[in-house]
Amino acid sequence: MKESTTYMYATETLGANVSQYSESVSLKLPQPLLEYHARIYKDRDDSNYMISTFEAQALIFLSRLLGAKRVLEVGVYVGYSAMIWSHAIGPQGKVTGLEFSEEYAQLAREAAKENGYENIEIHVGPAAETLPTLANPPEPYDIVFLDADKTGYPGYLNKILELSAPGAKNRLVRPGGIIIADNALRRGLVADSSSDNPWRPADFENAWEKQAVTALREYNEIAAENPRLETFLIPLWDGVHLIRLLD
Ligand SMILES: C[S@@+](CC[C@H](N)C(=O)[O-])C[C@H]1O[C@@H](n2cnc3c(N)ncnc32)[C@H](O)[C@@H]1O
């Protein structure tokens, strides 16, 4: 294709069929994790917090491409993506999760135990407070996955970069490590919040949603302008933003 426009398929049904087909020919997820995702989806009203099984496949592929062993996740919810990371990196690796809610963290810990993922550690509290406590880790992280409050993303990125200074001993993220930010397009609102976007909420101007969109734009821009970083924004799912630390 010569054109850059993302081809989103002519109808919603065709888009769903294409996604389903792509998922079916991509790497297999462990059956217990498929079942956990299905159970949360069925039982909980807030299940839209979870990444999809299709996105999970992409994250596993990416982490293995990078040979990742240590993953930091900001925003754990009930542990689905944390278990996906644990599966991706294997039992010798380590997943550190930061989660605001003690209730979610407890459910995530129980799920990890039940499913035999023993290398997940969760710190409870606002990530703006727990993230700095991870300074000077014994080994740097290979991947950071941002999936918490969107208004926090710019601050998380700045803190991660500060704790990963070039040449510093015990930096947070290694040179060549990646920072993945979920929902970087927010139903397209980050790129187009005009009334032409059918997913723009009626109360967008006054709502919290606008603050999230403003913060995501700021995040995408500060990453794009920082010479220490190389970026790529994938317009799949809700927008998956990738940063690679060059130094
Ligand atoms: C989208 S959900 C995470 C979903 C999870 N990554 C998954 O795919 O299974 C966002 C989570 O971030 C948490 N969160 C929101 N604000 C936070 C903050 N300031 N610090 C830490 N966690 C926060 C929420 O409690 C929620 O569990």
PDB file of C-alpha atoms and ligand atoms in Angstrom, residues 36-37 46-52 55 59 73-85 98-102 104-105 123-130 145-153 156 182-183, ligand 1:
ATOM      1  CA  TYR A  36      -9.533 -16.246  33.263  1.00  0.00           C
ATOM      2  CA  HIS A  37     -10.129 -13.528  30.655  1.00  0.00           C
ATOM      3  CA  ASP A  46     -15.503  -3.194  34.877  1.00  0.00           C
ATOM      4  CA  SER A  47     -13.971  -5.922  32.667  1.00  0.00           C
ATOM      5  CA  ASN A  48     -13.345  -3.428  29.845  1.00  0.00           C
ATOM      6  CA  TYR A  49     -10.279  -2.421  31.888  1.00  0.00           C
ATOM      7  CA  MET A  50      -8.523  -5.569  30.657  1.00  0.00           C
ATOM      8  CA  ILE A  51      -6.472  -5.753  27.503  1.00  0.00           C
ATOM      9  CA  SER A  52      -7.977  -8.047  24.881  1.00  0.00           C
ATOM     10  CA  GLU A  55      -3.497  -7.481  22.302  1.00  0.00           C
ATOM     11  CA  LEU A  59       2.585  -8.108  23.910  1.00  0.00           C
ATOM     12  CA  GLU A  73       3.328  -2.798  34.818  1.00  0.00           C
ATOM     13  CA  VAL A  74       1.542   0.395  35.929  1.00  0.00           C
ATOM     14  CA  GLY A  75      -2.158  -0.476  36.350  1.00  0.00           C
ATOM     15  CA  VAL A  76      -2.754  -4.128  37.214  1.00  0.00           C
ATOM     16  CA  TYR A  77      -6.535  -4.367  37.715  1.00  0.00           C
ATOM     17  CA  VAL A  78      -7.278  -8.056  38.507  1.00  0.00           C
ATOM     18  CA  GLY A  79      -4.036  -9.359  37.071  1.00  0.00           C
ATOM     19  CA  TYR A  80      -4.784 -10.534  33.531  1.00  0.00           C
ATOM     20  CA  SER A  81      -2.020  -8.604  31.760  1.00  0.00           C
ATOM     21  CA  ALA A  82       0.407  -9.196  34.670  1.00  0.00           C
ATOM     22  CA  MET A  83      -0.071 -12.959  34.168  1.00  0.00           C
ATOM     23  CA  ILE A  84       0.392 -12.475  30.417  1.00  0.00           C
ATOM     24  CA  TRP A  85       3.768 -10.826  31.113  1.00  0.00           C
ATOM     25  CA  LEU A  98       1.797  -0.937  40.557  1.00  0.00           C
ATOM     26  CA  GLU A  99      -1.890  -0.776  41.431  1.00  0.00           C
ATOM     27  CA  PHE A 100      -3.936   1.891  43.199  1.00  0.00           C
ATOM     28  CA  SER A 101      -6.633  -0.413  44.585  1.00  0.00           C
ATOM     29  CA  GLU A 102      -5.901  -2.900  47.362  1.00  0.00           C
ATOM     30  CA  TYR A 104      -7.826  -5.286  42.708  1.00  0.00           C
ATOM     31  CA  ALA A 105      -4.294  -6.074  43.859  1.00  0.00           C
ATOM     32  CA  HIS A 123       2.855  -2.574  45.133  1.00  0.00           C
ATOM     33  CA  VAL A 124      -0.344  -0.865  46.211  1.00  0.00           C
ATOM     34  CA  GLY A 125      -0.856   2.903  46.086  1.00  0.00           C
ATOM     35  CA  PRO A 126      -0.906   5.770  43.600  1.00  0.00           C
ATOM     36  CA  ALA A 127       1.779   5.042  41.003  1.00  0.00           C
ATOM     37  CA  ALA A 128       3.114   8.594  41.342  1.00  0.00           C
ATOM     38  CA  GLU A 129       4.152   7.507  44.862  1.00  0.00           C
ATOM     39  CA  THR A 130       5.113   3.857  44.304  1.00  0.00           C
ATOM     40  CA  PHE A 145       3.655  -1.187  30.423  1.00  0.00           C
ATOM     41  CA  LEU A 146       1.594   1.914  31.218  1.00  0.00           C
ATOM     42  CA  ASP A 147      -2.086   1.063  31.618  1.00  0.00           C
ATOM     43  CA  ALA A 148      -3.305   3.144  34.581  1.00  0.00           C
ATOM     44  CA  ASP A 149      -4.818   6.659  34.803  1.00  0.00           C
ATOM     45  CA  LYS A 150      -4.209   8.385  31.475  1.00  0.00           C
ATOM     46  CA  THR A 151      -3.702  11.794  33.098  1.00  0.00           C
ATOM     47  CA  GLY A 152      -0.715  10.301  34.888  1.00  0.00           C
ATOM     48  CA  TYR A 153       1.112   9.157  31.730  1.00  0.00           C
ATOM     49  CA  TYR A 156       5.149   8.536  34.708  1.00  0.00           C
ATOM     50  CA  ASP A 182      -2.009   1.480  26.191  1.00  0.00           C
ATOM     51  CA  ASN A 183      -4.996   3.574  25.032  1.00  0.00           C
TER      52      ASN A 183
HETATM   53  C1  LIG B   1      -7.019  -0.367  32.544  1.00  0.00           C
HETATM   54  S1  LIG B   1      -6.874  -1.015  34.151  1.00  0.00           S
HETATM   55  C2  LIG B   1      -5.476  -2.100  34.008  1.00  0.00           C
HETATM   56  C3  LIG B   1      -5.800  -3.367  33.267  1.00  0.00           C
HETATM   57  C4  LIG B   1      -4.695  -4.398  33.258  1.00  0.00           C
HETATM   58  N1  LIG B   1      -3.462  -3.847  32.763  1.00  0.00           N
HETATM   59  C5  LIG B   1      -5.102  -5.560  32.375  1.00  0.00           C
HETATM   60  O1  LIG B   1      -5.052  -5.408  31.140  1.00  0.00           O
HETATM   61  O2  LIG B   1      -5.458  -6.625  32.902  1.00  0.00           O
HETATM   62  C6  LIG B   1      -6.229   0.370  35.004  1.00  0.00           C
HETATM   63  C7  LIG B   1      -5.840   0.096  36.442  1.00  0.00           C
HETATM   64  O3  LIG B   1      -5.071   1.196  36.896  1.00  0.00           O
HETATM   65  C8  LIG B   1      -5.388   1.444  38.233  1.00  0.00           C
HETATM   66  N2  LIG B   1      -5.049   2.846  38.539  1.00  0.00           N
HETATM   67  C9  LIG B   1      -5.771   3.952  38.251  1.00  0.00           C
HETATM   68  N3  LIG B   1      -5.131   5.040  38.686  1.00  0.00           N
HETATM   69  C10 LIG B   1      -3.991   4.611  39.254  1.00  0.00           C
HETATM   70  C11 LIG B   1      -2.902   5.262  39.886  1.00  0.00           C
HETATM   71  N4  LIG B   1      -2.865   6.592  40.036  1.00  0.00           N
HETATM   72  N5  LIG B   1      -1.890   4.501  40.356  1.00  0.00           N
HETATM   73  C12 LIG B   1      -1.903   3.154  40.211  1.00  0.00           C
HETATM   74  N6  LIG B   1      -2.898   2.484  39.615  1.00  0.00           N
HETATM   75  C13 LIG B   1      -3.927   3.200  39.140  1.00  0.00           C
HETATM   76  C14 LIG B   1      -6.873   1.144  38.344  1.00  0.00           C
HETATM   77  O4  LIG B   1      -7.222   0.854  39.689  1.00  0.00           O
HETATM   78  C15 LIG B   1      -7.026  -0.037  37.394  1.00  0.00           C
HETATM   79  O5  LIG B   1      -6.905  -1.243  38.095  1.00  0.00           O
END
